């Protein structure tokens, strides 16, 4: 699912809904994006989660049915409100408070039982859906469960992405092995926090599970609303509001995920193209529909162009804003010290650390390097797509029967 930031928040919010197996998961402006396949309600630890598959499976799915599933979403639920439900004690007394105490106290690597059961939920699902990649969502306690689960999983290469919101930082509770896994998955774990939210603790100058995204938030009506995404703001395209630098990092990481998805598709296609040692034959019943072949590679080319062009555009805008910021700084200084000459104003700014190099030149160099990197990666994928299309055409030219079948 190619969701934007606002839609991912909507996806995460489904963790708090009362759902039954088979219920659809719907996103505004998109429609149904999946179905509840399993409900986790661990009475012993208090863990609650939903397992979502893109298509509705039969009531008693066979191994073949399960093996056809290529993507699974795990939604970890946040804490039950105190006094409501039969598991709030396990959430708050047995999990939230001990975890918070350890985080504030520096961490003692004693994860609560619910963290461990959340990890088991993820690995059990990965064992059940052997060919699927996994997206993980969680808010508050669900974020902590998600942080722990993706750090503790036996199958880190099958984590597609994790989107975690407003949870305390549990990095100090992880052991060395789990921290290495978290570091490996750093660019696939998006850890969003609102600094106005009192629940999102432990992030001051500390290592984190995944990329830390401090959002540009507004003040909500109360602490509960603030915690429940009430301060989140989005641009018209659904992108979350944060610093320009973080927007670039986010886009680069998200593009990389999409790129890896497309490369896997292309790798499967390449395997089929060379299944018979470099030559396809209709007699081998290897059928390649022309729309599948060329739409896939053209889709990659289009996506590459669009995504990296967006990154470059953000960088150019950042450069423009940086240059304007320097000009504004100089203008303000001249207005305040109108009795000084231009060079005296420049000396005064320099003595205060407000130099052109620091305010404009260094940031501009940084953004230019990001643009150059984006352009280089874009060209790399464009060459790859061209090579694959040339390879397809070469294969078809060797097999007139297949070419005729494809009507190419």
Short mmCIF file of C-alpha atoms in Angstrom, two decimals:
data_model
loop_
_atom_site.label_atom_id
_atom_site.label_comp_id
_atom_site.label_asym_id
_atom_site.label_seq_id
_atom_site.Cartn_x
_atom_site.Cartn_y
_atom_site.Cartn_z
CA UNK A 1 0.00 0.00 0.00
CA UNK A 2 1.42 3.33 -1.05
CA UNK A 3 -0.02 5.47 1.75
CA UNK A 4 0.97 9.01 2.63
CA UNK A 5 1.77 10.11 6.20
CA UNK A 6 -1.79 11.17 7.00
CA UNK A 7 -3.20 7.89 5.72
CA UNK A 8 -0.67 5.91 7.78
CA UNK A 9 -1.90 7.68 10.92
CA UNK A 10 -5.41 6.68 9.90
CA UNK A 11 -4.18 3.11 9.43
CA UNK A 12 -2.58 3.09 12.89
CA UNK A 13 -5.79 4.43 14.44
CA UNK A 14 -7.58 1.22 13.46
CA UNK A 15 -5.72 -0.48 16.33
CA UNK A 16 -8.26 1.09 18.70
CA UNK A 17 -11.35 -0.08 16.79
CA UNK A 18 -13.47 -3.03 17.91
CA UNK A 19 -13.04 -5.42 15.00
CA UNK A 20 -13.96 -8.99 14.17
CA UNK A 21 -12.20 -11.47 11.91
CA UNK A 22 -13.11 -10.68 8.32
CA UNK A 23 -13.84 -6.99 8.93
CA UNK A 24 -12.48 -4.63 6.26
CA UNK A 25 -9.87 -1.95 7.00
CA UNK A 26 -10.72 1.20 5.06
CA UNK A 27 -8.72 4.33 4.42
CA UNK A 28 -10.31 7.60 3.32
CA UNK A 29 -9.96 8.32 -0.42
CA UNK A 30 -8.58 4.81 -1.01
CA UNK A 31 -11.20 2.36 0.21
CA UNK A 32 -10.58 -1.13 1.57
CA UNK A 33 -6.87 -1.87 2.04
CA UNK A 34 -7.13 -5.13 3.98
CA UNK A 35 -9.10 -7.49 6.16
CA UNK A 36 -8.73 -8.63 9.75
CA UNK A 37 -7.38 -12.17 9.59
CA UNK A 38 -6.50 -12.69 13.24
CA UNK A 39 -7.21 -10.99 16.57
CA UNK A 40 -4.58 -11.27 19.32
CA UNK A 41 -5.91 -10.86 22.86
CA UNK A 42 -3.32 -12.20 25.28
CA UNK A 43 -5.08 -12.42 28.63
CA UNK A 44 -1.84 -13.20 30.43
CA UNK A 45 0.17 -10.16 29.30
CA UNK A 46 -2.56 -7.77 28.15
CA UNK A 47 -1.17 -7.54 24.60
CA UNK A 48 -3.74 -6.82 21.91
CA UNK A 49 -3.13 -6.72 18.17
CA UNK A 50 -4.75 -7.20 14.78
CA UNK A 51 -3.22 -9.19 11.91
CA UNK A 52 -4.29 -7.71 8.57
CA UNK A 53 -4.00 -9.31 5.11
CA UNK A 54 -4.63 -7.52 1.78
CA UNK A 55 -7.24 -10.06 0.66
CA UNK A 56 -9.89 -11.86 2.68
CA UNK A 57 -8.82 -15.45 3.25
CA UNK A 58 -11.10 -18.51 3.49
CA UNK A 59 -12.38 -19.43 6.94
CA UNK A 60 -9.92 -22.32 7.13
CA UNK A 61 -7.08 -21.27 4.82
CA UNK A 62 -4.81 -23.94 3.40
CA UNK A 63 -1.02 -23.71 3.32
CA UNK A 64 -1.38 -22.72 -0.32
CA UNK A 65 -3.72 -19.85 0.65
CA UNK A 66 -1.29 -18.62 3.30
CA UNK A 67 1.72 -18.88 1.02
CA UNK A 68 0.04 -16.62 -1.55
CA UNK A 69 -0.07 -13.73 0.94
CA UNK A 70 2.77 -11.34 0.11
CA UNK A 71 2.12 -8.58 2.66
CA UNK A 72 0.84 -8.60 6.23
CA UNK A 73 0.16 -5.66 8.54
CA UNK A 74 0.38 -5.97 12.32
CA UNK A 75 -1.44 -3.33 14.37
CA UNK A 76 -0.39 -3.22 18.03
CA UNK A 77 -2.98 -1.63 20.27
CA UNK A 78 -2.16 1.07 22.80
CA UNK A 79 -3.10 1.04 26.47
CA UNK A 80 -6.67 0.47 27.56
CA UNK A 81 -8.03 3.47 29.46
CA UNK A 82 -7.71 2.97 33.25
CA UNK A 83 -10.83 1.36 34.67
CA UNK A 84 -12.08 0.27 31.24
CA UNK A 85 -11.78 -3.29 29.99
CA UNK A 86 -10.27 -6.21 31.82
CA UNK A 87 -6.69 -5.68 30.72
CA UNK A 88 -5.94 -2.09 31.79
CA UNK A 89 -4.04 -3.29 34.87
CA UNK A 90 -1.74 -5.41 32.69
CA UNK A 91 -1.25 -2.44 30.35
CA UNK A 92 -0.58 0.24 32.96
CA UNK A 93 0.60 -1.48 36.14
CA UNK A 94 2.47 -4.40 34.58
CA UNK A 95 3.81 -2.72 31.44
CA UNK A 96 3.63 1.09 31.11
CA UNK A 97 4.79 2.04 34.60
CA UNK A 98 7.68 -0.47 34.85
CA UNK A 99 8.86 0.41 31.32
CA UNK A 100 8.60 4.14 32.00
CA UNK A 101 10.50 3.77 35.26
CA UNK A 102 13.31 1.88 33.52
CA UNK A 103 13.47 4.40 30.68
CA UNK A 104 13.66 7.37 33.06
CA UNK A 105 16.15 5.52 35.26
CA UNK A 106 18.43 4.65 32.38
CA UNK A 107 17.14 1.22 31.45
CA UNK A 108 17.83 -2.12 33.09
CA UNK A 109 17.19 -4.42 30.10
CA UNK A 110 14.17 -5.97 31.82
CA UNK A 111 11.41 -5.76 29.21
CA UNK A 112 7.89 -6.37 30.50
CA UNK A 113 6.13 -9.62 29.58
CA UNK A 114 3.88 -7.79 27.11
CA UNK A 115 6.89 -6.74 25.03
CA UNK A 116 7.96 -10.37 24.75
CA UNK A 117 4.50 -11.56 23.78
CA UNK A 118 4.31 -8.79 21.14
CA UNK A 119 7.55 -10.11 19.67
CA UNK A 120 6.14 -13.62 19.66
CA UNK A 121 3.02 -12.37 17.86
CA UNK A 122 5.14 -10.94 15.06
CA UNK A 123 7.32 -14.02 14.67
CA UNK A 124 4.31 -16.34 14.80
CA UNK A 125 2.69 -14.37 11.98
CA UNK A 126 5.92 -14.51 9.99
CA UNK A 127 6.00 -18.28 10.41
CA UNK A 128 2.37 -18.54 9.33
CA UNK A 129 2.73 -16.30 6.26
CA UNK A 130 6.06 -17.57 5.00
CA UNK A 131 6.22 -15.48 1.82
CA UNK A 132 4.97 -12.20 3.21
CA UNK A 133 6.73 -8.95 4.04
CA UNK A 134 5.47 -7.20 7.17
CA UNK A 135 4.35 -3.67 8.02
CA UNK A 136 4.09 -2.87 11.73
CA UNK A 137 2.02 -0.08 13.26
CA UNK A 138 1.64 0.97 16.87
CA UNK A 139 0.67 3.96 19.02
CA UNK A 140 1.67 4.65 22.63
CA UNK A 141 2.04 1.23 24.30
CA UNK A 142 1.53 -0.19 20.80
CA UNK A 143 4.59 1.79 19.72
CA UNK A 144 6.66 0.25 22.52
CA UNK A 145 5.42 -3.22 21.56
CA UNK A 146 6.26 -2.50 17.93
CA UNK A 147 9.72 -1.14 18.79
CA UNK A 148 10.50 -4.28 20.75
CA UNK A 149 8.99 -6.72 18.24
CA UNK A 150 10.92 -5.44 15.21
CA UNK A 151 14.13 -5.32 17.27
CA UNK A 152 13.67 -8.85 18.57
CA UNK A 153 12.37 -10.59 15.43
CA UNK A 154 14.08 -13.67 14.03
CA UNK A 155 13.30 -12.44 10.52
CA UNK A 156 14.49 -8.80 10.22
CA UNK A 157 14.84 -9.09 6.43
CA UNK A 158 11.07 -9.49 6.19
CA UNK A 159 10.28 -6.21 7.90
CA UNK A 160 8.98 -3.99 5.12
CA UNK A 161 8.45 -0.94 7.35
CA UNK A 162 7.31 0.06 10.83
CA UNK A 163 5.30 3.20 11.64
CA UNK A 164 5.29 3.92 15.37
CA UNK A 165 3.69 6.87 17.13
CA UNK A 166 3.92 8.61 20.51
CA UNK A 167 5.56 5.79 22.44
CA UNK A 168 8.36 6.11 25.04
CA UNK A 169 11.85 5.29 23.80
CA UNK A 170 12.61 1.66 24.75
CA UNK A 171 16.09 1.51 23.19
CA UNK A 172 17.72 1.35 26.65
CA UNK A 173 15.69 -1.79 27.44
CA UNK A 174 17.13 -3.73 24.48
CA UNK A 175 20.04 -6.14 24.67
CA UNK A 176 23.04 -5.90 22.33
CA UNK A 177 21.60 -8.29 19.74
CA UNK A 178 18.29 -6.44 19.63
CA UNK A 179 20.07 -3.11 19.27
CA UNK A 180 22.01 -4.43 16.29
CA UNK A 181 18.75 -5.53 14.66
CA UNK A 182 17.19 -2.12 15.33
CA UNK A 183 20.22 -0.44 13.77
CA UNK A 184 20.01 -2.70 10.72
CA UNK A 185 16.36 -1.71 10.26
CA UNK A 186 16.92 1.96 11.11
CA UNK A 187 15.80 3.29 7.70
CA UNK A 188 12.66 1.14 7.77
CA UNK A 189 11.43 2.12 11.23
CA UNK A 190 9.73 5.52 11.45
CA UNK A 191 9.37 6.65 15.06
CA UNK A 192 7.13 9.74 15.27
CA UNK A 193 6.90 11.88 18.40
CA UNK A 194 5.18 15.13 19.34
CA UNK A 195 7.35 17.02 21.85
CA UNK A 196 4.16 18.44 23.37
CA UNK A 197 3.08 14.91 24.31
CA UNK A 198 4.12 13.96 27.85
CA UNK A 199 3.95 10.23 27.09
CA UNK A 200 6.72 10.27 24.47
CA UNK A 201 9.61 10.24 26.95
CA UNK A 202 13.26 9.19 26.80
CA UNK A 203 14.30 10.86 23.53
CA UNK A 204 16.58 13.62 24.81
CA UNK A 205 20.06 12.90 23.40
CA UNK A 206 19.43 9.15 23.41
CA UNK A 207 19.70 6.36 20.85
CA UNK A 208 16.35 5.36 19.38
CA UNK A 209 14.67 2.45 17.67
CA UNK A 210 14.45 3.67 14.08
CA UNK A 211 14.46 7.17 12.64
CA UNK A 212 13.24 9.73 15.14
CA UNK A 213 10.80 12.15 13.52
CA UNK A 214 9.97 15.14 15.69
CA UNK A 215 6.82 16.54 14.15
CA UNK A 216 5.89 20.21 13.87
CA UNK A 217 2.86 20.05 16.13
CA UNK A 218 0.14 22.39 17.25
CA UNK A 219 -1.20 22.60 20.79
CA UNK A 220 -4.27 20.38 21.27
CA UNK A 221 -7.15 21.08 23.65
CA UNK A 222 -5.82 18.77 26.36
CA UNK A 223 -3.10 16.22 27.14
CA UNK A 224 -5.15 13.23 26.01
CA UNK A 225 -5.96 14.76 22.63
CA UNK A 226 -2.30 15.78 22.27
CA UNK A 227 -1.30 12.16 22.82
CA UNK A 228 -3.92 10.87 20.38
CA UNK A 229 -2.42 12.60 17.30
CA UNK A 230 -4.28 15.85 18.13
CA UNK A 231 -1.20 17.98 17.45
CA UNK A 232 -0.28 16.40 14.12
CA UNK A 233 -0.31 18.67 11.08
CA UNK A 234 -0.12 17.68 7.42
CA UNK A 235 0.59 19.43 4.15
CA UNK A 236 -1.90 19.29 1.27
CA UNK A 237 -0.26 16.16 -0.13
CA UNK A 238 -0.68 14.33 3.20
CA UNK A 239 2.97 14.70 4.21
CA UNK A 240 3.58 15.25 7.89
CA UNK A 241 4.91 18.64 8.91
CA UNK A 242 8.45 18.49 10.22
CA UNK A 243 11.79 20.14 9.51
CA UNK A 244 13.01 20.39 5.91
CA UNK A 245 16.01 18.22 6.71
CA UNK A 246 13.79 15.53 8.21
CA UNK A 247 11.45 15.68 5.20
CA UNK A 248 14.40 14.90 2.95
CA UNK A 249 15.57 12.04 5.17
CA UNK A 250 12.04 10.63 5.31
CA UNK A 251 11.55 10.83 1.57
CA UNK A 252 14.92 9.22 0.89
CA UNK A 253 14.13 6.35 3.26
CA UNK A 254 10.62 5.84 1.90
CA UNK A 255 11.85 5.93 -1.70
CA UNK A 256 14.47 3.35 -0.81
CA UNK A 257 11.75 1.03 0.53
CA UNK A 258 9.72 1.40 -2.66
CA UNK A 259 12.87 0.90 -4.73
CA UNK A 260 13.67 -2.33 -2.94
CA UNK A 261 10.10 -3.53 -3.52
CA UNK A 262 10.40 -2.81 -7.22
CA UNK A 263 13.81 -4.45 -7.45
CA UNK A 264 12.39 -7.62 -5.93
CA UNK A 265 9.67 -7.58 -8.58
CA UNK A 266 12.26 -7.04 -11.28
CA UNK A 267 14.44 -9.81 -9.84
CA UNK A 268 11.52 -12.24 -10.08
CA UNK A 269 10.91 -11.09 -13.62
CA UNK A 270 14.58 -11.54 -14.49
CA UNK A 271 14.49 -15.06 -13.06
CA UNK A 272 11.58 -15.92 -15.31
CA UNK A 273 13.32 -14.38 -18.30
CA UNK A 274 16.42 -16.52 -17.80
CA UNK A 275 14.74 -19.65 -16.49
CA UNK A 276 15.85 -21.70 -19.46
CA UNK A 277 19.43 -20.49 -19.49
CA UNK A 278 18.87 -17.24 -21.33
CA UNK A 279 16.38 -18.36 -23.95
CA UNK A 280 12.62 -18.52 -23.59
CA UNK A 281 10.52 -21.05 -25.41
CA UNK A 282 6.78 -21.27 -25.70
CA UNK A 283 7.11 -25.03 -25.39
CA UNK A 284 8.32 -24.57 -21.82
CA UNK A 285 5.01 -22.83 -21.03
CA UNK A 286 6.77 -19.71 -19.76
CA UNK A 287 4.21 -17.10 -20.58
CA UNK A 288 5.02 -13.45 -20.22
CA UNK A 289 2.18 -11.05 -20.87
CA UNK A 290 3.47 -7.93 -22.58
CA UNK A 291 1.57 -5.64 -20.20
CA UNK A 292 3.18 -7.35 -17.21
CA UNK A 293 6.69 -7.07 -18.63
CA UNK A 294 6.71 -3.53 -19.87
CA UNK A 295 4.28 -1.92 -17.46
CA UNK A 296 6.39 -3.15 -14.54
CA UNK A 297 9.61 -1.67 -15.86
CA UNK A 298 7.94 1.50 -17.11
CA UNK A 299 6.30 1.82 -13.72
CA UNK A 300 9.69 1.64 -12.05
CA UNK A 301 11.06 4.33 -14.35
CA UNK A 302 8.08 6.59 -13.71
CA UNK A 303 8.22 6.07 -9.95
CA UNK A 304 11.97 6.76 -9.86
CA UNK A 305 11.57 9.97 -11.82
CA UNK A 306 8.68 11.19 -9.67
CA UNK A 307 10.14 10.30 -6.28
CA UNK A 308 13.62 11.64 -6.81
CA UNK A 309 12.34 14.74 -8.57
CA UNK A 310 10.32 15.44 -5.43
CA UNK A 311 13.43 15.05 -3.26
CA UNK A 312 15.37 17.42 -5.50
CA UNK A 313 12.51 19.91 -5.41
CA UNK A 314 12.48 19.85 -1.58
CA UNK A 315 16.25 20.44 -1.55
CA UNK A 316 15.95 23.38 -3.94
CA UNK A 317 13.23 24.89 -1.79
CA UNK A 318 15.43 24.41 1.28
CA UNK A 319 18.31 26.20 -0.47
CA UNK A 320 16.00 29.08 -1.38
CA UNK A 321 14.75 29.34 2.22
CA UNK A 322 18.31 29.20 3.56
CA UNK A 323 19.45 32.03 1.28
CA UNK A 324 16.40 34.08 2.24
CA UNK A 325 17.10 33.42 5.93
CA UNK A 326 20.64 34.80 5.58
CA UNK A 327 19.43 37.86 3.70
CA UNK A 328 16.75 38.43 6.35
CA UNK A 329 19.36 38.08 9.12
CA UNK A 330 21.56 40.73 7.52
CA UNK A 331 18.61 43.05 6.90
CA UNK A 332 17.40 42.77 10.50
CA UNK A 333 20.89 43.44 11.82
CA UNK A 334 21.22 46.54 9.61
CA UNK A 335 17.84 47.82 10.77
CA UNK A 336 18.75 47.38 14.43
CA UNK A 337 22.24 48.88 14.01
CA UNK A 338 21.47 51.49 11.40
CA UNK A 339 24.31 53.69 12.70
CA UNK A 340 26.88 51.06 11.65
CA UNK A 341 28.29 50.45 8.20
CA UNK A 342 27.60 47.23 6.32
CA UNK A 343 31.04 45.86 7.18
CA UNK A 344 30.67 46.76 10.86
CA UNK A 345 27.34 44.91 10.89
CA UNK A 346 29.03 41.89 9.31
CA UNK A 347 31.77 41.96 11.96
CA UNK A 348 29.15 42.15 14.70
CA UNK A 349 27.26 39.17 13.28
CA UNK A 350 30.50 37.19 12.95
CA UNK A 351 31.48 37.90 16.56
CA UNK A 352 28.09 36.49 17.59
CA UNK A 353 28.56 33.33 15.51
CA UNK A 354 26.02 34.36 12.84
CA UNK A 355 28.30 33.95 9.85
CA UNK A 356 27.33 33.51 6.22
CA UNK A 357 29.20 30.20 6.19
CA UNK A 358 27.21 28.85 9.13
CA UNK A 359 23.78 30.19 8.24
CA UNK A 360 23.85 29.80 4.45
CA UNK A 361 26.94 28.21 2.90
CA UNK A 362 27.07 25.04 5.03
CA UNK A 363 23.33 24.23 4.73
CA UNK A 364 23.40 24.94 1.00
CA UNK A 365 26.35 22.58 0.56
CA UNK A 366 24.47 19.92 2.56
CA UNK A 367 21.35 20.19 0.38
CA UNK A 368 23.41 20.25 -2.82
CA UNK A 369 25.07 16.99 -1.73
CA UNK A 370 21.63 15.47 -1.11
CA UNK A 371 20.50 16.54 -4.57
CA UNK A 372 23.61 15.07 -6.16
CA UNK A 373 23.05 11.79 -4.31
CA UNK A 374 19.40 11.67 -5.38
CA UNK A 375 20.33 12.39 -8.99
CA UNK A 376 23.00 9.68 -8.94
CA UNK A 377 20.60 7.06 -7.56
CA UNK A 378 17.93 8.12 -10.06
CA UNK A 379 20.32 7.63 -12.95
CA UNK A 380 21.36 4.25 -11.57
CA UNK A 381 17.80 2.96 -11.63
CA UNK A 382 17.08 4.49 -15.01
CA UNK A 383 20.05 2.58 -16.45
CA UNK A 384 18.83 -0.61 -14.75
CA UNK A 385 15.35 -0.25 -16.24
CA UNK A 386 16.80 0.41 -19.70
CA UNK A 387 18.99 -2.68 -19.43
CA UNK A 388 16.07 -4.88 -18.40
CA UNK A 389 13.89 -3.62 -21.25
CA UNK A 390 16.74 -4.22 -23.69
CA UNK A 391 17.14 -7.72 -22.27
CA UNK A 392 13.45 -8.44 -22.76
CA UNK A 393 13.54 -7.26 -26.34
CA UNK A 394 16.64 -9.36 -26.98
CA UNK A 395 14.94 -12.45 -25.56
CA UNK A 396 11.86 -11.89 -27.67
CA UNK A 397 13.95 -11.47 -30.81
CA UNK A 398 15.36 -14.97 -30.17
CA UNK A 399 11.96 -16.54 -29.79
CA UNK A 400 9.64 -15.60 -32.64
CA UNK A 401 6.92 -17.88 -31.29
CA UNK A 402 6.87 -16.08 -27.95
CA UNK A 403 7.10 -12.70 -29.63
CA UNK A 404 4.08 -13.58 -31.75
CA UNK A 405 2.21 -14.76 -28.66
CA UNK A 406 2.97 -11.45 -26.96
CA UNK A 407 2.10 -9.59 -30.19
CA UNK A 408 5.31 -7.57 -30.00
#
